[in-house]
Amino acid sequence: MDKATLRDTVWDELESSGEARFPFPPHGRIPNFADARAAADALAETSEWADADTIKANPDAPQLPARRRALREGKTVYMAVPRLRDERCFYELDPARIDDDALDSAPTVSHVESHAEQVGPDELPRIDLVISGSVVVSEQGARIGKGEGFSDLEYAVLQGLDAVDDGTTVATTVHELQVRDDLPEPDSHDVPMDFVVTPERTVRTATPYPRPPGLDWSALSAERIAEMPVLERLRDERDAE
């Protein structure tokens, strides 16, 4: 089954089963699901979570419980500015600079700008844990997103900035309906998952799939590079070598 068909199948199943949660419909997005908080709590039981001081997380609704828990545990959370459009292309949510009564609202899409500091490439620390949103995943760590490619691109940017490497843990939280065994082989730019966490179980994938080697410049149009200052910077650094 190809990626597009798998996405549609999972979106349909989440909707028809009643397991999808706001925002509706689940189609065309990283779908929110029942008991997403339980999946976040299960992720937080891992040693990799406990050891992480810095977390880069996607901004979508099903991973909001993980972002909230991270802040409440004193971890610094980074979220990408939409489409990496600004020179300071990441939001830094430092719980030491956020009032306790704002810790739940701070990592939401609608409030992050009010509580975060935007940081540029030179201000980004090493990331200990990456949390990704998914539409479909396998127990072997293959992942399919919503089809726009930004999650994998953000990871490649972090690679280019030496903020992540092959030893950085990458995890996703999903509903059981999103875990399937009929995914196609990942493309060369697809980032495999080390953990697939559902409300019912935690899968350490021991993924056989390699991490991407970095930015695939041949797949990036001049227009997309021009839209993202961080890509222009990394391109210029590459050309200067």
mmCIF file of C-alpha atoms in Angstrom:
data_model
loop_
_atom_site.group_PDB
_atom_site.id
_atom_site.type_symbol
_atom_site.label_atom_id
_atom_site.label_comp_id
_atom_site.label_asym_id
_atom_site.label_seq_id
_atom_site.Cartn_x
_atom_site.Cartn_y
_atom_site.Cartn_z
ATOM 1 C CA MET A 1 0.000 0.000 0.000
ATOM 2 C CA ASP A 2 1.428 3.406 -0.911
ATOM 3 C CA LYS A 3 1.790 6.309 1.513
ATOM 4 C CA ALA A 4 -1.235 8.263 0.302
ATOM 5 C CA THR A 5 -3.520 5.242 0.589
ATOM 6 C CA LEU A 6 -2.212 4.432 4.064
ATOM 7 C CA ARG A 7 -2.831 7.992 5.228
ATOM 8 C CA ASP A 8 -6.409 7.935 3.972
ATOM 9 C CA THR A 9 -7.016 4.510 5.508
ATOM 10 C CA VAL A 10 -5.807 5.552 8.957
ATOM 11 C CA TRP A 11 -7.626 8.891 8.894
ATOM 12 C CA ASP A 12 -10.838 7.090 7.901
ATOM 13 C CA GLU A 13 -10.434 4.451 10.630
ATOM 14 C CA LEU A 14 -9.780 7.018 13.345
ATOM 15 C CA GLU A 15 -12.879 8.937 12.303
ATOM 16 C CA SER A 16 -15.219 5.963 11.864
ATOM 17 C CA SER A 17 -14.121 4.333 15.132
ATOM 18 C CA GLY A 18 -14.769 7.471 17.149
ATOM 19 C CA GLU A 19 -11.154 7.492 18.351
ATOM 20 C CA ALA A 20 -10.272 10.796 16.667
ATOM 21 C CA ARG A 21 -10.272 13.901 18.833
ATOM 22 C CA PHE A 22 -10.361 17.657 18.144
ATOM 23 C CA PRO A 23 -9.411 19.191 15.782
ATOM 24 C CA PHE A 24 -11.755 17.607 13.267
ATOM 25 C CA PRO A 25 -11.685 16.107 10.771
ATOM 26 C CA PRO A 26 -8.527 14.047 11.359
ATOM 27 C CA HIS A 27 -7.816 14.076 7.624
ATOM 28 C CA GLY A 28 -5.005 16.201 6.249
ATOM 29 C CA ARG A 29 -3.245 16.626 9.591
ATOM 30 C CA ILE A 30 -1.333 14.813 12.307
ATOM 31 C CA PRO A 31 -4.469 13.324 13.857
ATOM 32 C CA ASN A 32 -5.340 13.802 17.491
ATOM 33 C CA PHE A 33 -6.609 10.694 19.238
ATOM 34 C CA ALA A 34 -8.264 9.401 22.388
ATOM 35 C CA ASP A 35 -5.936 8.999 25.370
ATOM 36 C CA ALA A 36 -3.097 10.994 23.811
ATOM 37 C CA ARG A 37 -2.138 12.000 27.342
ATOM 38 C CA ALA A 38 -1.689 8.340 28.300
ATOM 39 C CA ALA A 39 0.720 7.915 25.396
ATOM 40 C CA ALA A 40 2.665 10.971 26.555
ATOM 41 C CA ASP A 41 2.792 9.580 30.088
ATOM 42 C CA ALA A 42 4.115 6.270 28.762
ATOM 43 C CA LEU A 43 6.844 8.075 26.825
ATOM 44 C CA ALA A 44 7.744 9.905 30.024
ATOM 45 C CA GLU A 45 8.379 6.556 31.722
ATOM 46 C CA THR A 46 11.350 5.822 29.453
ATOM 47 C CA SER A 47 14.919 6.433 30.556
ATOM 48 C CA GLU A 48 15.524 8.459 27.403
ATOM 49 C CA TRP A 49 12.853 10.926 28.500
ATOM 50 C CA ALA A 50 14.232 11.055 32.035
ATOM 51 C CA ASP A 51 17.722 11.812 30.730
ATOM 52 C CA ALA A 52 16.569 14.534 28.322
ATOM 53 C CA ASP A 53 16.999 18.183 29.247
ATOM 54 C CA THR A 54 16.203 19.556 25.793
ATOM 55 C CA ILE A 55 13.348 18.342 23.611
ATOM 56 C CA LYS A 56 12.413 19.332 20.083
ATOM 57 C CA ALA A 57 8.724 18.645 19.508
ATOM 58 C CA ASN A 58 6.221 19.058 16.714
ATOM 59 C CA PRO A 59 3.398 21.559 17.328
ATOM 60 C CA ASP A 60 0.443 19.247 16.717
ATOM 61 C CA ALA A 61 -2.418 18.502 19.109
ATOM 62 C CA PRO A 62 -1.672 14.834 19.945
ATOM 63 C CA GLN A 63 1.809 15.752 21.201
ATOM 64 C CA LEU A 64 0.580 18.680 23.323
ATOM 65 C CA PRO A 65 0.407 16.499 26.471
ATOM 66 C CA ALA A 66 4.073 15.582 25.997
ATOM 67 C CA ARG A 67 5.073 19.219 25.533
ATOM 68 C CA ARG A 68 3.143 20.207 28.653
ATOM 69 C CA ARG A 69 4.653 17.428 30.723
ATOM 70 C CA ALA A 70 8.146 18.306 29.543
ATOM 71 C CA LEU A 71 7.766 21.900 30.704
ATOM 72 C CA ARG A 72 6.321 20.828 34.052
ATOM 73 C CA GLU A 73 9.351 18.580 34.553
ATOM 74 C CA GLY A 74 11.735 21.455 33.900
ATOM 75 C CA LYS A 75 12.772 20.470 30.393
ATOM 76 C CA THR A 76 13.346 23.095 27.708
ATOM 77 C CA VAL A 77 11.131 22.561 24.672
ATOM 78 C CA TYR A 78 11.919 23.718 21.145
ATOM 79 C CA MET A 79 9.321 24.044 18.399
ATOM 80 C CA ALA A 80 9.966 25.147 14.839
ATOM 81 C CA VAL A 81 8.624 28.467 13.659
ATOM 82 C CA PRO A 82 6.026 27.520 11.008
ATOM 83 C CA ARG A 83 7.783 26.625 7.769
ATOM 84 C CA LEU A 84 11.094 27.824 9.271
ATOM 85 C CA ARG A 85 10.213 31.178 7.749
ATOM 86 C CA ASP A 86 12.156 33.416 10.165
ATOM 87 C CA GLU A 87 15.892 33.856 10.618
ATOM 88 C CA ARG A 88 15.311 32.962 14.271
ATOM 89 C CA CYS A 89 13.582 29.782 13.234
ATOM 90 C CA PHE A 90 12.890 27.982 16.525
ATOM 91 C CA TYR A 91 10.760 28.792 19.549
ATOM 92 C CA GLU A 92 12.506 28.148 22.861
ATOM 93 C CA LEU A 93 10.174 27.415 25.760
ATOM 94 C CA ASP A 94 12.229 27.610 28.944
ATOM 95 C CA PRO A 95 10.065 26.682 31.948
ATOM 96 C CA ALA A 96 12.240 28.853 34.180
ATOM 97 C CA ARG A 97 10.930 31.879 32.275
ATOM 98 C CA ILE A 98 7.264 30.830 32.205
ATOM 99 C CA ASP A 99 4.801 31.379 35.046
ATOM 100 C CA ASP A 100 3.484 28.144 36.527
ATOM 101 C CA ASP A 101 -0.088 29.014 35.597
ATOM 102 C CA ALA A 102 0.959 29.404 31.944
ATOM 103 C CA LEU A 103 2.803 26.100 31.537
ATOM 104 C CA ASP A 104 -0.242 24.407 30.000
ATOM 105 C CA SER A 105 -0.977 27.160 27.489
ATOM 106 C CA ALA A 106 2.616 28.028 26.583
ATOM 107 C CA PRO A 107 3.266 25.029 24.281
ATOM 108 C CA THR A 108 0.026 25.456 22.320
ATOM 109 C CA VAL A 109 0.150 26.789 18.780
ATOM 110 C CA SER A 110 -2.036 29.755 19.711
ATOM 111 C CA HIS A 111 0.081 30.876 22.681
ATOM 112 C CA VAL A 112 3.657 29.793 21.999
ATOM 113 C CA GLU A 113 4.666 33.178 20.575
ATOM 114 C CA SER A 114 3.599 34.880 23.811
ATOM 115 C CA HIS A 115 5.759 32.668 26.027
ATOM 116 C CA ALA A 116 8.700 31.572 23.890
ATOM 117 C CA GLU A 117 11.865 33.288 22.833
ATOM 118 C CA GLN A 118 12.715 32.903 19.170
ATOM 119 C CA VAL A 119 16.262 31.652 18.756
ATOM 120 C CA GLY A 120 18.517 31.443 15.756
ATOM 121 C CA PRO A 121 20.773 28.618 14.603
ATOM 122 C CA ASP A 122 23.730 29.727 16.742
ATOM 123 C CA GLU A 123 21.607 29.692 19.902
ATOM 124 C CA LEU A 124 20.270 26.175 19.498
ATOM 125 C CA PRO A 125 21.749 23.634 21.942
ATOM 126 C CA ARG A 126 22.187 19.932 21.468
ATOM 127 C CA ILE A 127 18.776 18.267 21.412
ATOM 128 C CA ASP A 128 18.419 15.202 23.631
ATOM 129 C CA LEU A 129 15.045 13.942 22.394
ATOM 130 C CA VAL A 130 13.000 14.587 19.262
ATOM 131 C CA ILE A 131 9.235 14.022 19.398
ATOM 132 C CA SER A 132 7.526 13.650 16.029
ATOM 133 C CA GLY A 133 3.894 13.558 15.047
ATOM 134 C CA SER A 134 2.818 10.749 12.741
ATOM 135 C CA VAL A 135 -0.080 9.604 10.630
ATOM 136 C CA VAL A 136 1.119 6.013 10.227
ATOM 137 C CA VAL A 137 4.033 4.134 11.807
ATOM 138 C CA SER A 138 5.340 0.593 11.980
ATOM 139 C CA GLU A 139 6.823 -1.360 14.865
ATOM 140 C CA GLN A 140 10.103 -1.244 12.930
ATOM 141 C CA GLY A 141 10.171 2.549 13.127
ATOM 142 C CA ALA A 142 9.033 3.502 9.634
ATOM 143 C CA ARG A 143 6.971 6.692 9.736
ATOM 144 C CA ILE A 144 4.559 8.454 7.412
ATOM 145 C CA GLY A 145 3.623 12.060 8.136
ATOM 146 C CA LYS A 146 0.868 14.143 6.613
ATOM 147 C CA GLY A 147 2.780 14.513 3.366
ATOM 148 C CA GLU A 148 4.338 17.980 3.465
ATOM 149 C CA GLY A 149 7.810 16.850 4.512
ATOM 150 C CA PHE A 150 8.432 19.489 7.165
ATOM 151 C CA SER A 151 9.178 17.084 10.020
ATOM 152 C CA ASP A 152 11.966 15.387 8.068
ATOM 153 C CA LEU A 153 13.225 18.741 6.789
ATOM 154 C CA GLU A 154 13.379 20.156 10.322
ATOM 155 C CA TYR A 155 15.379 17.124 11.428
ATOM 156 C CA ALA A 156 17.782 17.567 8.513
ATOM 157 C CA VAL A 157 18.217 21.226 9.466
ATOM 158 C CA LEU A 158 19.018 20.174 13.032
ATOM 159 C CA GLN A 159 21.588 17.764 11.594
ATOM 160 C CA GLY A 160 23.129 20.579 9.601
ATOM 161 C CA LEU A 161 23.359 22.669 12.768
ATOM 162 C CA ASP A 162 24.963 19.775 14.706
ATOM 163 C CA ALA A 163 22.029 19.832 17.135
ATOM 164 C CA VAL A 164 21.184 16.149 16.522
ATOM 165 C CA ASP A 165 23.059 13.110 15.291
ATOM 166 C CA ASP A 166 22.519 9.381 14.884
ATOM 167 C CA GLY A 167 22.559 8.971 18.660
ATOM 168 C CA THR A 168 19.662 11.361 19.270
ATOM 169 C CA THR A 169 16.495 9.539 20.319
ATOM 170 C CA VAL A 170 13.464 10.083 18.079
ATOM 171 C CA ALA A 171 10.007 9.099 19.329
ATOM 172 C CA THR A 172 6.386 9.368 18.278
ATOM 173 C CA THR A 173 3.113 9.033 20.184
ATOM 174 C CA VAL A 174 0.198 7.512 18.277
ATOM 175 C CA HIS A 175 -3.053 5.572 18.583
ATOM 176 C CA GLU A 176 -2.952 1.811 18.052
ATOM 177 C CA LEU A 177 -4.928 2.295 14.826
ATOM 178 C CA GLN A 178 -1.940 4.219 13.467
ATOM 179 C CA VAL A 179 0.452 1.287 13.926
ATOM 180 C CA ARG A 180 0.509 -0.946 10.851
ATOM 181 C CA ASP A 181 2.785 -3.545 9.295
ATOM 182 C CA ASP A 182 2.216 -2.705 5.632
ATOM 183 C CA LEU A 183 4.242 0.489 5.253
ATOM 184 C CA PRO A 184 6.506 0.811 2.224
ATOM 185 C CA GLU A 185 10.257 1.052 2.686
ATOM 186 C CA PRO A 186 11.198 4.535 3.917
ATOM 187 C CA ASP A 187 12.609 7.042 1.460
ATOM 188 C CA SER A 188 16.173 8.228 1.958
ATOM 189 C CA HIS A 189 15.011 11.449 3.661
ATOM 190 C CA ASP A 190 12.569 9.736 6.055
ATOM 191 C CA VAL A 191 13.598 9.811 9.718
ATOM 192 C CA PRO A 192 12.955 6.465 11.462
ATOM 193 C CA MET A 193 11.537 6.270 14.980
ATOM 194 C CA ASP A 194 13.378 4.747 17.937
ATOM 195 C CA PHE A 195 10.167 4.642 19.976
ATOM 196 C CA VAL A 196 6.555 4.142 18.945
ATOM 197 C CA VAL A 197 4.381 4.851 21.977
ATOM 198 C CA THR A 198 0.641 4.248 22.203
ATOM 199 C CA PRO A 199 -1.648 4.481 25.241
ATOM 200 C CA GLU A 200 -1.331 0.696 25.548
ATOM 201 C CA ARG A 201 2.348 -0.036 24.907
ATOM 202 C CA THR A 202 5.829 1.293 24.288
ATOM 203 C CA VAL A 203 7.700 -0.187 21.334
ATOM 204 C CA ARG A 204 11.474 0.123 21.232
ATOM 205 C CA THR A 205 11.796 -0.364 17.514
ATOM 206 C CA ALA A 206 15.489 -1.260 17.207
ATOM 207 C CA THR A 207 14.840 0.200 13.778
ATOM 208 C CA PRO A 208 16.750 -1.341 10.889
ATOM 209 C CA TYR A 209 16.388 1.857 8.882
ATOM 210 C CA PRO A 210 19.276 4.336 8.713
ATOM 211 C CA ARG A 211 18.976 7.995 9.577
ATOM 212 C CA PRO A 212 19.118 10.329 6.582
ATOM 213 C CA PRO A 213 22.645 11.587 5.882
ATOM 214 C CA GLY A 214 21.532 15.227 6.010
ATOM 215 C CA LEU A 215 19.857 17.746 3.769
ATOM 216 C CA ASP A 216 19.108 16.489 0.274
ATOM 217 C CA TRP A 217 19.857 19.667 -1.622
ATOM 218 C CA SER A 218 18.776 18.124 -4.916
ATOM 219 C CA ALA A 219 15.228 17.845 -3.539
ATOM 220 C CA LEU A 220 15.049 21.493 -2.447
ATOM 221 C CA SER A 221 13.915 24.071 -4.970
ATOM 222 C CA ALA A 222 15.496 27.509 -5.127
ATOM 223 C CA GLU A 223 12.124 28.917 -4.090
ATOM 224 C CA ARG A 224 11.941 26.785 -0.936
ATOM 225 C CA ILE A 225 15.520 27.654 0.017
ATOM 226 C CA ALA A 226 14.771 31.356 -0.442
ATOM 227 C CA GLU A 227 11.738 31.042 1.848
ATOM 228 C CA MET A 228 13.833 29.663 4.718
ATOM 229 C CA PRO A 229 16.800 31.746 5.887
ATOM 230 C CA VAL A 230 18.316 28.794 7.743
ATOM 231 C CA LEU A 231 18.498 26.845 4.480
ATOM 232 C CA GLU A 232 20.191 29.779 2.778
ATOM 233 C CA ARG A 233 22.739 29.849 5.581
ATOM 234 C CA LEU A 234 23.428 26.115 5.431
ATOM 235 C CA ARG A 235 23.702 26.250 1.640
ATOM 236 C CA ASP A 236 26.203 29.101 1.843
ATOM 237 C CA GLU A 237 28.237 27.205 4.446
ATOM 238 C CA ARG A 238 28.240 24.137 2.211
ATOM 239 C CA ASP A 239 29.326 26.146 -0.821
ATOM 240 C CA ALA A 240 32.140 27.770 1.156
ATOM 241 C CA GLU A 241 33.688 24.435 2.120
#
